[in-house]
mmCIF file of N, CA, C and O in Angstrom:
data_model
loop_
_atom_site.group_PDB
_atom_site.id
_atom_site.type_symbol
_atom_site.label_atom_id
_atom_site.label_comp_id
_atom_site.label_asym_id
_atom_site.label_seq_id
_atom_site.Cartn_x
_atom_site.Cartn_y
_atom_site.Cartn_z
ATOM 1 N N UNK P 1 102.056 84.631 64.225
ATOM 2 C CA UNK P 1 101.407 84.649 65.528
ATOM 3 C C UNK P 1 100.014 85.250 65.419
ATOM 4 O O UNK P 1 99.065 84.717 65.963
ATOM 5 N N UNK P 2 99.910 86.378 64.738
ATOM 6 C CA UNK P 2 98.627 87.048 64.652
ATOM 7 C C UNK P 2 97.651 86.241 63.793
ATOM 8 O O UNK P 2 96.454 86.230 64.078
ATOM 9 N N UNK P 3 98.152 85.554 62.775
ATOM 10 C CA UNK P 3 97.289 84.743 61.922
ATOM 11 C C UNK P 3 96.658 83.628 62.752
ATOM 12 O O UNK P 3 95.456 83.371 62.649
ATOM 13 N N UNK P 4 97.455 82.988 63.608
ATOM 14 C CA UNK P 4 96.945 81.926 64.466
ATOM 15 C C UNK P 4 95.904 82.465 65.442
ATOM 16 O O UNK P 4 94.904 81.809 65.718
ATOM 17 N N UNK P 5 96.147 83.665 65.959
ATOM 18 C CA UNK P 5 95.221 84.278 66.897
ATOM 19 C C UNK P 5 93.868 84.538 66.234
ATOM 20 O O UNK P 5 92.824 84.254 66.815
ATOM 21 N N UNK P 6 93.893 85.037 65.023
ATOM 22 C CA UNK P 6 92.653 85.317 64.287
ATOM 23 C C UNK P 6 91.892 84.026 64.010
ATOM 24 O O UNK P 6 90.685 83.934 64.264
ATOM 25 N N UNK P 7 92.597 83.020 63.513
ATOM 26 C CA UNK P 7 91.947 81.749 63.211
ATOM 27 C C UNK P 7 91.404 81.088 64.473
ATOM 28 O O UNK P 7 90.312 80.494 64.457
ATOM 29 N N UNK P 8 92.127 81.220 65.575
ATOM 30 C CA UNK P 8 91.674 80.651 66.842
ATOM 31 C C UNK P 8 90.392 81.329 67.316
ATOM 32 O O UNK P 8 89.460 80.672 67.776
ATOM 33 N N UNK P 9 90.328 82.635 67.181
ATOM 34 C CA UNK P 9 89.119 83.351 67.592
ATOM 35 C C UNK P 9 87.927 82.972 66.720
ATOM 36 O O UNK P 9 86.809 82.830 67.215
ATOM 37 N N UNK P 10 88.147 82.809 65.431
ATOM 38 C CA UNK P 10 87.061 82.425 64.529
ATOM 39 C C UNK P 10 86.563 81.017 64.866
ATOM 40 O O UNK P 10 85.360 80.760 64.873
ATOM 41 N N UNK P 11 87.482 80.104 65.177
ATOM 42 C CA UNK P 11 87.093 78.744 65.542
ATOM 43 C C UNK P 11 86.282 78.711 66.831
ATOM 44 O O UNK P 11 85.366 77.909 66.979
ATOM 45 N N UNK P 12 86.591 79.592 67.768
ATOM 46 C CA UNK P 12 85.927 79.579 69.067
ATOM 47 C C UNK P 12 84.608 80.346 69.097
ATOM 48 O O UNK P 12 84.004 80.464 70.153
ATOM 49 N N UNK P 13 84.148 80.835 67.967
ATOM 50 C CA UNK P 13 82.891 81.588 67.950
ATOM 51 C C UNK P 13 81.681 80.705 68.188
ATOM 52 O O UNK P 13 80.721 81.124 68.829
ATOM 53 N N UNK P 14 81.719 79.524 67.644
ATOM 54 C CA UNK P 14 80.624 78.564 67.757
ATOM 55 C C UNK P 14 79.286 79.177 67.379
ATOM 56 O O UNK P 14 79.061 79.501 66.223
ATOM 57 N N UNK P 15 78.386 79.402 68.309
ATOM 58 C CA UNK P 15 77.042 79.893 68.006
ATOM 59 C C UNK P 15 76.979 81.358 67.638
ATOM 60 O O UNK P 15 75.992 81.829 67.091
ATOM 61 N N UNK P 16 78.040 82.107 67.919
ATOM 62 C CA UNK P 16 78.047 83.536 67.618
ATOM 63 C C UNK P 16 78.581 83.843 66.220
ATOM 64 O O UNK P 16 78.629 84.998 65.814
ATOM 65 N N UNK P 17 78.970 82.831 65.485
ATOM 66 C CA UNK P 17 79.553 83.052 64.169
ATOM 67 C C UNK P 17 78.605 83.779 63.210
ATOM 68 O O UNK P 17 79.028 84.747 62.562
ATOM 69 N N UNK P 18 77.336 83.398 63.105
ATOM 70 C CA UNK P 18 76.439 84.144 62.209
ATOM 71 C C UNK P 18 76.285 85.614 62.623
ATOM 72 O O UNK P 18 76.231 86.499 61.768
ATOM 73 N N UNK P 19 76.238 85.841 63.922
ATOM 74 C CA UNK P 19 76.131 87.214 64.423
ATOM 75 C C UNK P 19 77.359 88.035 64.017
ATOM 76 O O UNK P 19 77.231 89.160 63.529
ATOM 77 N N UNK P 20 78.538 87.466 64.214
ATOM 78 C CA UNK P 20 79.769 88.178 63.869
ATOM 79 C C UNK P 20 79.885 88.381 62.358
ATOM 80 O O UNK P 20 80.387 89.404 61.903
ATOM 81 N N UNK P 21 79.416 87.432 61.570
ATOM 82 C CA UNK P 21 79.440 87.582 60.112
ATOM 83 C C UNK P 21 78.536 88.732 59.673
ATOM 84 O O UNK P 21 78.906 89.522 58.802
ATOM 85 N N UNK P 22 77.349 88.826 60.281
ATOM 86 C CA UNK P 22 76.447 89.939 59.969
ATOM 87 C C UNK P 22 77.069 91.268 60.344
ATOM 88 O O UNK P 22 76.991 92.251 59.604
ATOM 89 N N UNK P 23 77.682 91.304 61.514
ATOM 90 C CA UNK P 23 78.310 92.532 62.001
ATOM 91 C C UNK P 23 79.450 92.957 61.077
ATOM 92 O O UNK P 23 79.609 94.138 60.762
ATOM 93 N N UNK P 24 80.252 91.994 60.636
ATOM 94 C CA UNK P 24 81.361 92.288 59.726
ATOM 95 C C UNK P 24 80.843 92.836 58.399
ATOM 96 O O UNK P 24 81.386 93.807 57.860
ATOM 97 N N UNK P 25 79.778 92.231 57.877
ATOM 98 C CA UNK P 25 79.198 92.699 56.613
ATOM 99 C C UNK P 25 78.620 94.097 56.778
ATOM 100 O O UNK P 25 78.764 94.949 55.892
ATOM 101 N N UNK P 26 77.973 94.339 57.907
ATOM 102 C CA UNK P 26 77.376 95.648 58.165
ATOM 103 C C UNK P 26 78.443 96.742 58.237
ATOM 104 O O UNK P 26 78.229 97.862 57.788
ATOM 105 N N UNK P 27 79.611 96.397 58.805
ATOM 106 C CA UNK P 27 80.696 97.367 58.920
ATOM 107 C C UNK P 27 81.528 97.496 57.645
ATOM 108 O O UNK P 27 82.433 98.318 57.570
ATOM 109 N N UNK P 28 81.237 96.681 56.623
ATOM 110 C CA UNK P 28 81.875 96.819 55.325
ATOM 111 C C UNK P 28 83.091 95.947 55.104
ATOM 112 O O UNK P 28 83.875 96.198 54.186
ATOM 113 N N UNK P 29 83.274 94.919 55.893
ATOM 114 C CA UNK P 29 84.407 94.017 55.705
ATOM 115 C C UNK P 29 84.012 92.911 54.733
ATOM 116 O O UNK P 29 82.880 92.428 54.739
ATOM 117 N N UNK P 30 84.972 92.514 53.893
ATOM 118 C CA UNK P 30 84.692 91.492 52.889
ATOM 119 C C UNK P 30 84.600 90.098 53.494
ATOM 120 O O UNK P 30 83.902 89.234 52.975
ATOM 121 N N UNK P 31 85.303 89.882 54.609
ATOM 122 C CA UNK P 31 85.268 88.564 55.226
ATOM 123 C C UNK P 31 85.354 88.692 56.744
ATOM 124 O O UNK P 31 85.701 89.741 57.286
ATOM 125 N N UNK P 32 85.039 87.606 57.386
ATOM 126 C CA UNK P 32 85.119 87.550 58.842
ATOM 127 C C UNK P 32 86.571 87.669 59.290
ATOM 128 O O UNK P 32 86.874 88.274 60.316
ATOM 129 N N UNK P 33 87.486 87.132 58.490
ATOM 130 C CA UNK P 33 88.918 87.207 58.798
ATOM 131 C C UNK P 33 89.390 88.663 58.849
ATOM 132 O O UNK P 33 90.089 89.066 59.774
ATOM 133 N N UNK P 34 89.003 89.467 57.861
ATOM 134 C CA UNK P 34 89.394 90.887 57.832
ATOM 135 C C UNK P 34 88.817 91.639 59.026
ATOM 136 O O UNK P 34 89.474 92.510 59.605
ATOM 137 N N UNK P 35 87.592 91.296 59.394
ATOM 138 C CA UNK P 35 86.946 91.937 60.531
ATOM 139 C C UNK P 35 87.727 91.667 61.821
ATOM 140 O O UNK P 35 88.011 92.585 62.596
ATOM 141 N N UNK P 36 88.098 90.413 62.041
ATOM 142 C CA UNK P 36 88.849 90.081 63.250
ATOM 143 C C UNK P 36 90.266 90.644 63.211
ATOM 144 O O UNK P 36 90.822 91.006 64.250
ATOM 145 N N UNK P 37 90.852 90.730 62.042
ATOM 146 C CA UNK P 37 92.181 91.328 61.907
ATOM 147 C C UNK P 37 92.141 92.793 62.353
ATOM 148 O O UNK P 37 92.993 93.246 63.121
ATOM 149 N N UNK P 38 91.120 93.512 61.908
ATOM 150 C CA UNK P 38 90.947 94.906 62.296
ATOM 151 C C UNK P 38 90.642 95.024 63.794
ATOM 152 O O UNK P 38 91.183 95.879 64.483
ATOM 153 N N UNK P 39 89.797 94.156 64.287
ATOM 154 C CA UNK P 39 89.401 94.172 65.692
ATOM 155 C C UNK P 39 90.608 93.931 66.603
ATOM 156 O O UNK P 39 90.796 94.626 67.609
ATOM 157 N N UNK P 40 91.465 92.995 66.242
ATOM 158 C CA UNK P 40 92.645 92.683 67.046
ATOM 159 C C UNK P 40 93.641 93.826 67.001
ATOM 160 O O UNK P 40 94.255 94.178 68.015
ATOM 161 N N UNK P 41 93.797 94.457 65.843
ATOM 162 C CA UNK P 41 94.730 95.587 65.754
ATOM 163 C C UNK P 41 94.246 96.759 66.597
ATOM 164 O O UNK P 41 95.042 97.445 67.245
ATOM 165 N N UNK P 42 92.928 96.992 66.625
ATOM 166 C CA UNK P 42 92.379 98.054 67.465
ATOM 167 C C UNK P 42 92.578 97.744 68.947
ATOM 168 O O UNK P 42 92.884 98.634 69.738
ATOM 169 N N UNK P 43 92.410 96.476 69.332
ATOM 170 C CA UNK P 43 92.634 96.079 70.717
ATOM 171 C C UNK P 43 94.093 96.299 71.114
ATOM 172 O O UNK P 43 94.379 96.735 72.225
ATOM 173 N N UNK P 44 95.010 96.000 70.207
ATOM 174 C CA UNK P 44 96.431 96.167 70.498
ATOM 175 C C UNK P 44 96.790 97.641 70.680
ATOM 176 O O UNK P 44 97.528 97.991 71.606
ATOM 177 N N UNK P 45 96.247 98.518 69.833
ATOM 178 C CA UNK P 45 96.548 99.940 69.970
ATOM 179 C C UNK P 45 95.934 100.506 71.245
ATOM 180 O O UNK P 45 96.541 101.340 71.912
ATOM 181 N N UNK P 46 94.745 100.029 71.603
ATOM 182 C CA UNK P 46 94.116 100.484 72.841
ATOM 183 C C UNK P 46 94.916 100.023 74.053
ATOM 184 O O UNK P 46 95.073 100.770 75.025
ATOM 185 N N UNK P 47 95.452 98.815 73.997
ATOM 186 C CA UNK P 47 96.263 98.288 75.090
ATOM 187 C C UNK P 47 97.554 99.097 75.238
ATOM 188 O O UNK P 47 97.962 99.433 76.349
ATOM 189 N N UNK P 48 98.184 99.434 74.118
ATOM 190 C CA UNK P 48 99.402 100.247 74.156
ATOM 191 C C UNK P 48 99.127 101.627 74.732
ATOM 192 O O UNK P 48 99.906 102.144 75.531
ATOM 193 N N UNK P 49 98.022 102.230 74.342
ATOM 194 C CA UNK P 49 97.667 103.547 74.859
ATOM 195 C C UNK P 49 97.396 103.483 76.355
ATOM 196 O O UNK P 49 97.784 104.380 77.109
ATOM 197 N N UNK P 50 96.747 102.424 76.792
ATOM 198 C CA UNK P 50 96.452 102.249 78.208
ATOM 199 C C UNK P 50 97.741 102.074 79.007
ATOM 200 O O UNK P 50 97.893 102.642 80.087
ATOM 201 N N UNK P 51 98.685 101.296 78.480
ATOM 202 C CA UNK P 51 99.967 101.099 79.155
ATOM 203 C C UNK P 51 100.743 102.409 79.245
ATOM 204 O O UNK P 51 101.341 102.718 80.272
ATOM 205 N N UNK P 52 100.712 103.200 78.176
ATOM 206 C CA UNK P 52 101.417 104.482 78.171
ATOM 207 C C UNK P 52 100.801 105.434 79.192
ATOM 208 O O UNK P 52 101.512 106.154 79.898
ATOM 209 N N UNK P 53 99.482 105.409 79.294
ATOM 210 C CA UNK P 53 98.795 106.266 80.252
ATOM 211 C C UNK P 53 99.137 105.858 81.684
ATOM 212 O O UNK P 53 99.380 106.702 82.539
ATOM 213 N N UNK P 54 99.208 104.559 81.943
ATOM 214 C CA UNK P 54 99.531 104.075 83.282
ATOM 215 C C UNK P 54 100.942 104.472 83.687
ATOM 216 O O UNK P 54 101.174 104.874 84.822
ATOM 217 N N UNK P 55 101.895 104.357 82.776
ATOM 218 C CA UNK P 55 103.270 104.724 83.117
ATOM 219 C C UNK P 55 103.380 106.223 83.348
ATOM 220 O O UNK P 55 104.134 106.660 84.209
ATOM 221 N N UNK P 56 102.621 106.994 82.607
ATOM 222 C CA UNK P 56 102.633 108.441 82.780
ATOM 223 C C UNK P 56 102.078 108.821 84.154
ATOM 224 O O UNK P 56 102.618 109.680 84.834
ATOM 225 N N UNK P 57 101.020 108.151 84.580
ATOM 226 C CA UNK P 57 100.419 108.416 85.886
ATOM 227 C C UNK P 57 101.387 108.016 86.991
ATOM 228 O O UNK P 57 101.556 108.741 87.978
ATOM 229 N N UNK P 58 102.071 106.882 86.856
ATOM 230 C CA UNK P 58 103.022 106.430 87.870
ATOM 231 C C UNK P 58 104.163 107.430 88.021
ATOM 232 O O UNK P 58 104.599 107.720 89.125
ATOM 233 N N UNK P 59 104.655 107.956 86.913
ATOM 234 C CA UNK P 59 105.739 108.934 86.977
ATOM 235 C C UNK P 59 105.278 110.199 87.672
ATOM 236 O O UNK P 59 106.013 110.791 88.456
ATOM 237 N N UNK P 60 104.047 110.627 87.415
ATOM 238 C CA UNK P 60 103.518 111.833 88.036
ATOM 239 C C UNK P 60 103.370 111.640 89.538
ATOM 240 O O UNK P 60 103.682 112.537 90.325
ATOM 241 N N UNK P 61 102.936 110.484 89.976
ATOM 242 C CA UNK P 61 102.767 110.201 91.396
ATOM 243 C C UNK P 61 104.123 110.193 92.087
ATOM 244 O O UNK P 61 104.280 110.735 93.184
ATOM 245 N N UNK P 62 105.125 109.612 91.466
ATOM 246 C CA UNK P 62 106.458 109.562 92.061
ATOM 247 C C UNK P 62 107.045 110.955 92.207
ATOM 248 O O UNK P 62 107.670 111.263 93.218
ATOM 249 N N UNK P 63 106.864 111.807 91.226
ATOM 250 C CA UNK P 63 107.437 113.142 91.315
ATOM 251 C C UNK P 63 106.742 113.961 92.395
ATOM 252 O O UNK P 63 107.380 114.755 93.074
ATOM 253 N N UNK P 64 105.447 113.767 92.596
ATOM 254 C CA UNK P 64 104.734 114.469 93.662
ATOM 255 C C UNK P 64 105.232 114.013 95.028
ATOM 256 O O UNK P 64 105.395 114.817 95.934
ATOM 257 N N UNK P 65 105.481 112.729 95.190
ATOM 258 C CA UNK P 65 105.952 112.205 96.466
ATOM 259 C C UNK P 65 107.340 112.752 96.785
ATOM 260 O O UNK P 65 107.628 113.118 97.928
ATOM 261 N N UNK P 66 108.192 112.859 95.804
ATOM 262 C CA UNK P 66 109.535 113.397 96.009
ATOM 263 C C UNK P 66 109.453 114.871 96.368
ATOM 264 O O UNK P 66 110.172 115.349 97.250
ATOM 265 N N UNK P 67 108.558 115.608 95.727
ATOM 266 C CA UNK P 67 108.406 117.037 96.002
ATOM 267 C C UNK P 67 107.926 117.262 97.435
ATOM 268 O O UNK P 67 108.365 118.190 98.106
ATOM 269 N N UNK P 68 107.042 116.416 97.949
ATOM 270 C CA UNK P 68 106.561 116.555 99.316
ATOM 271 C C UNK P 68 107.678 116.307 100.321
ATOM 272 O O UNK P 68 107.780 116.988 101.334
ATOM 273 N N UNK P 69 108.532 115.330 100.062
ATOM 274 C CA UNK P 69 109.638 115.027 100.964
ATOM 275 C C UNK P 69 110.633 116.181 101.007
ATOM 276 O O UNK P 69 111.168 116.511 102.057
ATOM 277 N N UNK P 70 110.872 116.824 99.912
ATOM 278 C CA UNK P 70 111.830 117.925 99.844
ATOM 279 C C UNK P 70 111.268 119.188 100.471
ATOM 280 O O UNK P 70 112.010 119.981 101.021
ATOM 281 N N UNK P 71 109.960 119.376 100.413
ATOM 282 C CA UNK P 71 109.366 120.596 100.946
ATOM 283 C C UNK P 71 109.465 120.648 102.455
ATOM 284 O O UNK P 71 109.708 121.710 103.029
ATOM 285 N N UNK P 72 109.315 119.581 103.164
ATOM 286 C CA UNK P 72 109.372 119.563 104.621
ATOM 287 C C UNK P 72 110.775 119.245 105.094
ATOM 288 O O UNK P 72 111.076 118.126 105.469
ATOM 289 N N UNK P 73 111.655 120.216 105.127
ATOM 290 C CA UNK P 73 113.037 119.977 105.511
ATOM 291 C C UNK P 73 113.269 120.070 107.015
ATOM 292 O O UNK P 73 114.255 119.579 107.529
ATOM 293 N N UNK P 74 112.349 120.707 107.740
ATOM 294 C CA UNK P 74 112.534 120.797 109.179
ATOM 295 C C UNK P 74 112.029 119.539 109.859
ATOM 296 O O UNK P 74 111.247 118.781 109.296
ATOM 297 N N UNK P 75 112.419 119.294 111.082
ATOM 298 C CA UNK P 75 112.066 118.054 111.770
ATOM 299 C C UNK P 75 110.625 118.055 112.293
ATOM 300 O O UNK P 75 110.093 117.003 112.615
ATOM 301 N N UNK P 76 109.993 119.213 112.383
ATOM 302 C CA UNK P 76 108.637 119.267 112.921
ATOM 303 C C UNK P 76 107.584 118.903 111.879
ATOM 304 O O UNK P 76 106.449 118.609 112.226
ATOM 305 N N UNK P 77 107.885 118.924 110.628
ATOM 306 C CA UNK P 77 106.903 118.635 109.568
ATOM 307 C C UNK P 77 106.918 117.218 109.167
ATOM 308 O O UNK P 77 107.642 116.607 108.620
#
C-alpha cells in the first residue's frame, strides 16, 4: 500500500519534480523515492499524534462537564 502511495505521489509531481529532486538531494536522500518514503512516514506520525491529542482533549472536556453536573446538587443551581 505504501509503495503504491509513494509511486503515485512521484507520478503526480509533474512540473514540481525537479524542485523535489533538488530538495531531496539537499536534505541528503539518495533518491526521490527515499525522500517521499520519509516524508510520508513523518506525515503518518504527525497524524497519529494529532489524533491522540484530540482524544485527550475530548476526554478532558467530558470529565469537566460531569464535574459541573455533580457540583450543583441543589435545585436552585
